[in-house]
Structure formats: structure tokens, C-alpha cells
Amino acid sequence: MTDTASSSHFVPVTAFDLVVFGAAGDLSLRKLIPSLFHRWRDAQIPPDSKIIGVSRTAMDDAAFRTLALESFRKFHPGEGIESTEWEAFSSQLHYVELDAVSDVADWSALAGKLEGCGDKQRVFYLALAPGLYGAVSANIAKAGIKCPGARIVLEKPIGKDLASARAINEAVGAVFDEDAIFRIDHYLGKETVQNLIVLRFMNSLFEPVWNANAIDHVEITVAEEIGAGGRASYYDTAGALRDMVQNHLLQLLCLVAMEPPLDLEPDTVRDEKIKVLRALRPITTENIRQTTVRGQYGKGASDGKVAPSYEEELGSQSEIETFVAIKANIDNWRWKGVPFYMRTGKRMKARYSEIIIQFKDVAHAIINNDGEDLPPTRMVIRLQPDEGVKLLLVTKDPGPGGMRLRYVPLNLSYAEAFEARYPDAYERLLMAVVRDDLALFMRRDEVEAAWGWVDGILSAWTKDKTPVHDYAAGTDGPAQAAMMLDRDGREWFDGV
Ligand code: BG6
């Protein structure tokens, strides 16, 4: 069935005041304000709601509105925007100049814009460095603007290891209850990531074969074409493991591997995800070189141009990884002996995120495929771009000439099947906060369990002095990542 009608349904939200700390920063201007504008255009933002930007930059409301519009145009170059609609939307945008960490004494301008505690929902969004989350939360409380029911949104990364994540969670938890803390992992807001749950649990076909009896291995690839660029100074304190694996890739792994939840209540799903995180086999100094590969991009070609090396972008030498590949094992009944290979990197040959479920070979081949191995059944879940799901099957090449075999996809392309706009993940997540729906956000124990596993890798890398291999920009990453699978008699699937 093809749904050619528009399938957009917007759940109404009640009026809210959203305070964005770090409003002049990249996340706010690139993602948050444009997402709010899109939802305003879809008539989901009640007219008496306010979006209040806060940062240290000296600006008034008018200058902030102009900056927001310029940024919108820069980040959405193909999208037309009428001046009347921007004027109407931006009348709901406000600005307060404030150093939210040091200016403890004077929050009166912000309090003035918020106009006391009324019926409106209140949301504080911390688009700031995680090290500031505790101090800003405390100041929100001191300033007397944390009305009953107020929520706080925290961007990833929550810390840089388990100890710092715990400290941040403690400090924020001293002011906000756990059910008022929304920890963002924007991958959970992506359309196709949500569809993973539907695909697995709302189709009776898959669940009986979703286990070690039928599945050979799983691959999760999140490849980016962009480099660290202007974010290199932050990136150099993190690297691919902390920036991408601890959160996005592990969340994807959880959704593929978890047991069926009873329903989609936030805690039911999160209870299942945490069981997966706890079942991840620790990576130690003994097995670090067999189970992980680190890489860093050198000069190369990207998007038809010469791309600089990471160190050139950073302006100094560095031992941080811009690529990581990991072989993970989940020690439970369902996944015994099924490796989950994950890889992510910057400046790779293309931007794409994909999950491959590779099924086991047929027990006995009744057709001799001209002496060639038969390719296995594979399910390819394409998260971005060209969202869709393919089931790759061996079929008979039609026509005369005997039993010639072909490997072809059953193809569900979202673009062909649905005529919907794919909202940015932040649109869905921002509206979920306003609706008080925690399902798409990470609970404290989840974040800490993920850090616990990642800490093992970080400490093994340090003790083992695991090398960081070079790879040329615009490639698949270092050759050692292919060798890791080759040792297991497998290879990364690169499409047919
Ligand atoms: C962010 C990382 O969380 O995700 C970035 O900090 C990365 O380094 C980005 O580029 C990737 O997100 P997306 O939605 O473009 O896949």
C-alpha cells in the first residue's frame, strides 16, 4: 500500500516558555530555532509561547531575531521563507544577555521575561558545555524561576567518562527530579530509528528469526563526510568513541538487540535497553587489539576537493581517533556468539548510517551457483539518507538459461512509499519535551551504563597504547577495520 496523501499529524501542545541557554551557539542557531520555526509553520506552537534565548553575547531581541534569520537562511539555503511569516514567528523570540554561570546575582531580566509561574509549561534547554550543567541548574533554582513542573534538557555528551557523568547527574539531580530531566540523544528522534521498533515488533515475520539461531552478525555504520572542522578543539577532547559510540551507536545497538518491551511507556523501553548495555562483554587490555580499531584521517579528497588532515584542521598534533571500529558481544541467550560490529568516522567516503542484519547461510545449497558462494539473506536498514529498508534475497534470474541466481533487494524506499516531510530529529524531541514524554530520552542509569562500558575501552587503549592508524580523507577508514572482520571470515557489507 502506498500512502500518497500527506501523513503529517501534529499532536497539539499547550503553551510553553522555552529558555535556551547557549542561544548564540551552533546548536541553537543550526538546529533548535529552525526546528521551532518549522513546528510554528505547522501551527503546533501556541501563539502565547515564548522562546527566550540566553547567552553572554551583547544583543537585544531585534539583533537576536536577525541572527536567527540569517542562520536559518545559511543552514536551509533551499528553503523559501516569507518575511511576514518570519516576523510572526520571531515575535515569539526573545533574548536575554546573561552569563548563566557567573552572574548569580542578576537574573532579573530573565525572570522579567518569564513573568512568574503561570499555567504555561517551562522548559530550560542547556545548549552548553556539559561541565556547566550543574552550575546553571543550581543558578536556575537560586533565581527562583524553577516553577512546579519545570523541565531541563541536557545535550550529549553527559560528561567524558563515568565519573564525570555521575558528577553531572548528581549536580543536576540535586535541583531537578529524574522525571524532569530530558537527556538528548538526537538519534532517538530520527524517523527511521523510531521505525526500528515498529519494524521489529509490529511485524510477526521478524521476531522468530531475530536471534542467534538465524542471525550471523550485525553491522552498524554511521559514516560522515564532514571533518571535525570548526569543532576540532571540542572534538579533540572527545574523539569518535565518546562523541558517537557512547551515545548514538550504543542506542542503535540497544534498539536492535533489546527484548520486546511490554509497551512504549518510557520506562518499559528504557528497562529493556539497559539490560542490553549491562550484557555487553567488557573490552579489556587482553582483547583490545582484536576488538577495536582506531583511526585518524589524513589529507585526502572529499566532495571533489582536497580535504585537509585532522591535524591541519586542529592546528596541532593529536592522538585522538576520528574513526573507530568495534566488535561487541552481548552475553545473553538471544545473542550468544553473534558479533555486533560497529564503525563510525569523520571524512569517510560518503555520509550514511546503516544497520545490516546478516542472516546465516542456508544449511545446504541445493543449487551449484557456478561454484560461487551464495550471498546470505541480509536486511539493510538505511537510517539516512535515502531512508528505507531492503531485504536482500537470492532469486532466480528470469528467462531461459537454467537456474541462474541473482541477489536482488525487496525495497521499501520511504521516499517512494510516503509523501511526507522528514522533520529534523530536534523538532520531534523539542515537542516531546513540551508534551512531557520521556520515551525518546536517556535515563540516568542508561547513560552511566554506556559510560561504564566505554570507560573499559578508554582505559584499555591507554594501558595498551593502542595505535591510531592513518586513513585518507574520503575513504572507508583504515585498512585495519576490514582486517578485524577478515579475521572472523567476514567483511563489511558495502551494498550490491
Ligand atoms: C553529534 C556529534 O552528536 O552527531 C557530531 O557530536 C556528529 O560530531 C553528529 O557530526 C551526527 O549527527 P547526524 O544527525 O548528522 O548523523
XYZ file of C-alpha atoms and ligand atoms in Angstrom:
512
model
C 0.000 0.000 0.000
C 1.365 3.396 -0.918
C 0.336 6.351 1.164
C 0.356 9.241 -1.233
C -1.635 11.568 0.982
C 0.276 13.692 3.437
C 0.628 11.687 6.619
C 1.535 14.533 8.972
C -0.395 14.693 12.221
C 0.632 17.187 14.819
C -0.292 16.480 18.400
C -1.307 19.825 19.909
C 0.851 21.130 22.738
C -0.077 23.584 25.440
C 1.624 26.989 25.657
C 5.193 26.958 26.925
C 8.168 29.149 27.748
C 11.381 27.628 26.449
C 14.629 29.134 27.712
C 17.617 28.224 25.545
C 20.962 28.721 27.309
C 23.748 28.998 24.731
C 21.318 30.629 22.294
C 24.011 32.257 20.149
C 25.829 28.933 19.683
C 25.882 26.499 16.793
C 23.313 24.003 18.102
C 20.769 26.687 18.891
C 21.108 28.512 15.567
C 21.592 25.480 13.345
C 19.050 23.100 14.881
C 16.863 24.411 17.709
C 15.487 27.691 16.322
C 14.958 26.270 12.791
C 13.146 23.256 14.298
C 10.896 25.549 16.315
C 10.215 27.630 13.228
C 9.200 24.534 11.277
C 6.794 23.493 14.022
C 5.465 27.063 14.197
C 4.820 26.881 10.470
C 2.939 23.634 11.079
C 0.816 25.575 13.592
C 1.999 23.466 16.529
C 3.411 26.319 18.633
C 0.708 28.165 20.567
C 0.912 31.938 19.979
C 1.372 32.798 23.654
C 4.508 30.618 23.912
C 7.880 32.314 24.259
C 11.311 31.161 23.136
C 13.875 33.032 25.199
C 17.489 32.884 24.072
C 20.144 33.416 26.738
C 23.859 33.878 26.191
C 26.779 36.126 27.068
C 26.744 37.909 23.689
C 25.507 41.509 23.916
C 22.302 41.626 21.838
C 18.715 42.792 22.117
C 15.591 40.993 20.881
C 15.852 42.571 17.422
C 19.502 41.584 16.935
C 18.768 38.022 18.097
C 15.866 37.747 15.649
C 18.111 38.953 12.812
C 20.860 36.496 13.799
C 18.327 33.657 13.915
C 17.001 34.540 10.460
C 20.483 34.811 8.935
C 21.398 31.442 10.418
C 18.178 29.871 9.152
C 18.975 31.053 5.631
C 22.544 29.789 5.913
C 21.588 26.315 7.162
C 18.458 25.906 4.996
C 19.599 27.515 1.751
C 16.974 25.814 -0.408
C 14.020 26.786 1.766
C 11.969 29.854 0.946
C 10.825 31.939 3.872
C 8.299 34.798 3.646
C 9.150 37.926 5.606
C 5.626 38.029 7.045
C 5.870 34.507 8.422
C 9.297 35.159 9.900
C 8.005 38.348 11.508
C 5.102 36.496 13.037
C 7.286 33.641 14.312
C 10.069 35.862 15.564
C 7.671 37.976 17.628
C 7.778 34.915 19.921
C 11.615 35.018 20.060
C 13.211 36.974 22.910
C 16.722 37.457 24.159
C 18.474 37.996 27.474
C 22.194 38.719 27.831
C 23.412 36.731 30.812
C 26.427 34.734 31.945
C 24.401 31.896 33.406
C 27.355 30.579 35.411
C 28.810 33.687 36.980
C 26.014 36.252 37.080
C 24.285 34.586 40.026
C 23.090 37.907 41.374
C 21.261 39.231 38.371
C 18.756 37.025 36.700
C 16.060 39.669 36.927
C 15.912 40.339 33.176
C 15.280 36.653 32.519
C 12.793 36.426 35.378
C 11.053 39.508 33.929
C 10.626 37.869 30.523
C 9.251 34.742 32.198
C 6.597 36.716 34.108
C 6.300 34.451 37.161
C 4.836 30.950 37.364
C 1.582 30.726 35.471
C -0.138 27.917 33.605
C 2.492 27.742 30.895
C 4.942 24.880 30.819
C 8.520 25.860 31.487
C 11.496 24.215 29.789
C 15.200 25.038 30.236
C 17.388 23.838 27.379
C 21.128 23.706 28.165
C 22.909 24.015 24.801
C 26.144 24.484 26.752
C 29.319 22.591 27.593
C 28.353 19.692 29.928
C 30.772 20.953 32.587
C 28.351 23.877 33.152
C 25.161 21.831 33.618
C 25.444 21.588 37.403
C 26.216 25.269 37.986
C 23.474 26.502 35.656
C 20.898 24.158 37.224
C 21.811 25.492 40.664
C 21.507 29.085 39.433
C 18.082 28.373 37.916
C 16.941 27.267 41.357
C 18.577 30.247 43.119
C 16.992 32.684 40.682
C 13.561 31.356 41.689
C 12.458 30.598 38.124
C 12.090 26.827 38.514
C 8.316 26.715 38.680
C 6.468 23.497 39.585
C 6.622 21.070 36.647
C 9.661 22.799 35.060
C 11.882 20.530 32.954
C 15.512 20.658 31.935
C 17.014 19.395 28.675
C 20.664 18.275 28.561
C 22.613 17.784 25.376
C 25.033 14.908 24.995
C 27.782 14.227 25.890
C 26.874 13.915 29.554
C 30.489 14.005 30.757
C 33.605 12.459 29.296
C 33.671 9.262 31.380
C 31.630 7.500 34.034
C 32.944 9.600 36.930
C 32.213 12.946 35.249
C 28.798 11.715 34.035
C 27.911 10.737 37.612
C 29.041 14.122 38.911
C 26.891 15.945 36.329
C 23.895 13.716 37.006
C 24.289 14.311 40.767
C 24.544 18.083 40.369
C 21.555 18.393 38.033
C 19.649 15.804 40.092
C 20.085 17.986 43.180
C 17.806 20.551 41.502
C 15.576 18.571 39.098
C 13.881 15.212 39.702
C 14.831 12.433 37.291
C 11.449 12.614 35.550
C 12.056 16.306 34.799
C 15.468 15.653 33.160
C 15.453 15.119 29.391
C 18.846 13.826 28.193
C 19.021 14.180 24.445
C 20.423 11.669 22.035
C 19.144 13.113 18.799
C 19.387 9.737 17.026
C 16.352 8.644 19.040
C 14.348 11.386 17.330
C 15.149 10.222 13.805
C 12.234 8.831 11.832
C 13.987 5.622 10.817
C 15.291 4.962 14.299
C 11.718 5.098 15.575
C 10.744 2.805 12.762
C 13.200 0.188 14.008
C 10.865 -0.525 16.907
C 7.840 -0.722 14.620
C 9.620 -2.928 12.130
C 10.819 -5.383 14.762
C 7.772 -5.608 16.938
C 4.776 -4.835 14.744
C 5.564 -7.418 12.046
C 5.266 -11.046 13.081
C 7.779 -12.119 10.448
C 10.939 -10.935 12.141
C 10.817 -11.731 15.833
C 11.093 -15.540 15.451
C 14.352 -15.157 13.486
C 15.759 -12.194 15.418
C 18.320 -14.173 17.390
C 21.495 -16.255 17.319
C 19.744 -19.220 15.667
C 19.198 -17.296 12.442
C 21.480 -14.246 12.529
C 25.185 -14.472 11.727
C 26.141 -10.947 12.739
C 25.001 -7.325 12.843
C 26.809 -4.273 11.431
C 26.126 -0.706 12.463
C 27.805 2.009 10.402
C 27.490 5.748 10.943
C 29.746 7.355 8.352
C 30.165 11.101 7.961
C 31.662 13.005 5.080
C 32.381 16.140 7.102
C 35.536 16.525 9.149
C 35.916 17.941 12.642
C 36.313 21.394 11.044
C 35.425 24.293 13.332
C 34.592 21.875 16.174
C 38.109 20.412 16.250
C 39.009 21.950 19.617
C 35.972 20.256 21.282
C 36.381 17.130 19.199
C 39.982 16.688 20.282
C 38.812 16.282 23.888
C 36.337 13.600 22.845
C 37.143 11.538 19.732
C 34.807 9.203 17.875
C 34.312 6.795 20.789
C 32.971 9.420 23.182
C 31.315 11.619 20.555
C 29.387 8.919 18.682
C 29.687 5.408 20.130
C 28.879 6.100 23.786
C 25.549 7.539 22.748
C 24.281 7.209 19.152
C 25.759 3.839 18.170
C 25.044 2.185 21.502
C 21.451 3.422 21.359
C 21.089 1.863 17.906
C 22.634 -1.357 19.175
C 20.152 -1.399 22.071
C 17.159 -0.963 19.774
C 18.327 -3.807 17.530
C 19.199 -6.137 20.400
C 16.659 -5.462 23.156
C 13.884 -7.836 24.174
C 10.340 -6.863 23.154
C 9.129 -4.233 25.631
C 5.608 -4.647 27.033
C 4.545 -1.292 25.622
C 6.121 2.011 24.629
C 5.991 3.651 28.050
C 9.320 5.432 28.656
C 10.486 3.191 31.458
C 9.410 -0.056 29.817
C 11.617 0.640 26.803
C 14.461 2.039 28.865
C 14.380 -1.008 31.165
C 14.946 -3.236 28.128
C 17.715 -1.064 26.692
C 19.667 -1.063 29.917
C 19.638 -4.858 30.066
C 21.479 -4.867 26.728
C 24.046 -2.344 27.942
C 24.671 -4.426 31.054
C 25.117 -7.563 28.952
C 27.854 -6.037 26.764
C 31.012 -8.053 27.236
C 33.735 -5.826 28.716
C 36.590 -4.939 26.399
C 39.917 -5.234 28.194
C 43.646 -4.843 27.566
C 43.770 -8.573 26.753
C 41.386 -8.299 23.788
C 41.566 -4.588 22.853
C 43.525 -5.102 19.621
C 41.200 -7.869 18.409
C 38.037 -5.917 19.185
C 38.779 -2.271 18.376
C 40.471 -0.216 15.652
C 41.286 3.471 15.956
C 41.949 5.744 13.014
C 42.571 9.388 12.214
C 42.092 10.997 8.815
C 44.990 12.427 6.904
C 44.804 14.533 3.768
C 42.582 13.238 1.026
C 39.726 14.058 -1.270
C 36.245 14.856 -0.081
C 33.338 16.113 -2.148
C 35.646 16.541 -5.160
C 38.002 18.843 -3.254
C 41.295 18.346 -1.461
C 40.470 17.832 2.190
C 42.944 18.773 4.919
C 44.099 16.283 7.514
C 42.576 16.326 11.006
C 45.820 17.683 12.459
C 45.816 20.519 9.926
C 42.264 21.396 10.937
C 43.196 21.234 14.602
C 46.443 23.137 14.124
C 48.482 20.718 16.229
C 49.457 17.070 16.566
C 46.900 14.749 18.074
C 46.423 11.128 19.061
C 42.623 11.320 19.095
C 40.590 8.936 16.920
C 38.303 10.309 14.223
C 37.324 6.738 13.306
C 36.596 3.757 15.475
C 35.517 0.210 14.721
C 34.441 -2.138 17.499
C 33.468 -5.766 17.708
C 30.952 -6.006 20.538
C 29.419 -9.116 22.047
C 26.202 -9.284 24.022
C 26.379 -12.027 26.590
C 22.789 -13.201 26.799
C 20.679 -16.066 25.410
C 19.394 -14.246 22.366
C 22.768 -13.076 21.054
C 25.203 -15.783 22.086
C 28.033 -15.882 19.536
C 26.593 -13.073 17.350
C 29.081 -10.217 16.975
C 27.829 -6.647 16.615
C 30.381 -4.788 14.507
C 30.129 -1.010 14.843
C 32.066 1.658 12.989
C 31.873 5.403 12.761
C 34.166 8.037 11.384
C 34.530 11.507 10.026
C 35.704 12.307 6.484
C 34.637 8.969 5.137
C 33.726 8.438 1.524
C 30.033 9.268 1.973
C 27.527 10.275 4.642
C 25.316 7.322 5.501
C 24.019 5.432 8.503
C 23.008 1.849 8.095
C 22.252 -1.246 10.098
C 22.872 -4.606 8.428
C 21.349 -7.766 9.798
C 23.152 -10.633 8.132
C 21.380 -13.966 8.341
C 23.161 -17.320 8.403
C 23.939 -19.202 5.220
C 21.364 -21.751 4.065
C 22.004 -25.116 5.696
C 22.641 -26.850 2.411
C 22.898 -25.316 -1.073
C 20.751 -27.353 -3.472
C 21.935 -25.306 -6.456
C 25.516 -25.026 -7.551
C 25.947 -21.318 -8.215
C 28.694 -21.883 -10.817
C 30.994 -22.677 -7.937
C 30.453 -19.228 -6.373
C 29.355 -18.780 -2.762
C 25.724 -17.828 -2.366
C 25.292 -14.448 -0.731
C 23.375 -14.622 2.549
C 19.976 -13.051 3.198
C 20.562 -9.561 4.525
C 18.313 -6.886 5.897
C 19.627 -3.391 5.301
C 18.045 -0.697 7.420
C 19.066 2.635 5.965
C 18.740 5.385 8.554
C 19.991 8.269 6.425
C 19.990 9.483 3.707
C 17.560 7.649 1.340
C 15.711 6.217 4.323
C 14.372 2.749 3.756
C 14.566 -0.964 4.396
C 15.838 -3.561 1.962
C 15.691 -7.298 2.247
C 18.376 -8.764 0.005
C 17.342 -12.151 -1.309
C 18.715 -14.742 -3.682
C 16.276 -15.169 -6.586
C 16.193 -16.903 -9.938
C 17.273 -14.764 -12.836
C 14.181 -14.905 -15.053
C 14.213 -16.407 -18.515
C 15.907 -19.349 -20.137
C 19.426 -20.483 -19.379
C 18.891 -22.733 -16.377
C 18.923 -21.884 -12.713
C 20.966 -18.699 -12.741
C 20.874 -16.917 -9.422
C 20.668 -13.191 -8.695
C 20.933 -11.210 -5.466
C 18.176 -8.581 -5.534
C 16.516 -6.326 -2.967
C 12.921 -6.213 -1.849
C 12.982 -2.489 -1.488
C 10.941 -0.278 0.808
C 12.045 3.229 -0.041
C 10.470 5.850 2.214
C 10.669 8.490 -0.487
C 8.647 6.300 -2.859
C 6.202 4.957 -0.281
C 5.349 8.117 1.623
C 4.839 11.681 0.665
C 5.789 13.157 3.995
C 8.246 15.780 5.086
C 11.022 14.237 7.197
C 11.316 16.508 10.157
C 14.687 17.073 11.756
C 15.080 14.905 14.867
C 15.167 18.049 17.026
C 11.625 19.004 16.022
C 10.245 15.792 17.412
C 12.439 15.927 20.501
C 11.588 19.527 21.391
C 7.882 18.824 21.097
C 8.287 15.623 23.138
C 9.816 17.673 25.970
C 6.892 20.079 25.870
C 4.468 17.131 25.916
C 6.401 15.672 28.863
C 7.132 12.436 27.010
C 10.378 10.898 28.262
C 10.361 7.905 25.906
C 12.890 9.365 23.474
C 15.360 10.480 26.139
C 18.046 8.669 28.073
C 17.637 7.784 31.698
C 20.471 8.339 34.144
C 21.283 4.634 34.581
C 21.395 4.145 30.789
C 23.919 6.938 30.308
C 26.032 5.635 33.142
C 25.911 2.002 31.937
C 27.031 3.149 28.474
C 29.898 5.120 30.001
C 30.863 2.123 32.143
C 31.433 0.010 29.022
C 33.143 2.810 27.094
C 35.441 3.550 30.061
C 36.754 -0.018 29.759
C 37.770 0.681 26.154
C 39.304 4.043 27.014
C 41.389 2.600 29.808
C 42.466 -0.400 27.702
C 43.553 1.990 24.920
C 45.647 3.937 27.394
C 47.275 0.896 29.006
C 47.846 -0.867 25.701
C 48.948 2.308 23.873
C 46.665 1.164 21.047
C 47.871 2.802 17.820
C 45.796 5.301 15.880
C 46.042 4.284 12.200
C 46.021 6.815 9.376
C 43.341 6.800 6.708
C 42.998 9.131 3.781
C 40.020 11.504 3.896
C 37.257 10.295 1.577
C 37.798 6.563 2.219
C 36.260 3.770 4.324
C 38.648 4.279 7.226
C 41.855 2.393 7.998
C 42.511 -0.998 6.401
C 42.741 -2.483 9.921
C 38.934 -2.170 10.244
C 38.488 -4.524 7.283
C 41.139 -6.822 8.752
C 39.223 -7.055 12.034
C 36.287 -8.665 10.200
C 38.552 -10.630 7.889
C 39.963 -12.438 10.935
C 36.414 -13.648 11.602
C 35.918 -14.681 7.947
C 33.565 -11.729 7.325
C 33.584 -8.371 5.570
C 31.747 -5.077 5.952
C 28.780 -5.081 3.627
C 29.107 -2.377 1.033
C 25.920 -2.744 -0.959
C 25.077 -4.678 -4.112
C 26.631 14.658 17.018
C 28.123 14.601 17.054
O 26.083 14.145 18.196
O 26.144 13.900 15.910
C 28.714 15.127 15.751
O 28.611 15.372 18.147
C 28.111 14.402 14.579
O 30.131 15.002 15.745
C 26.585 14.378 14.648
O 28.532 15.074 13.381
C 25.994 13.481 13.572
O 24.600 13.621 13.539
P 23.756 13.360 12.203
O 22.338 13.580 12.631
O 24.250 14.339 11.183
O 24.020 11.952 11.811
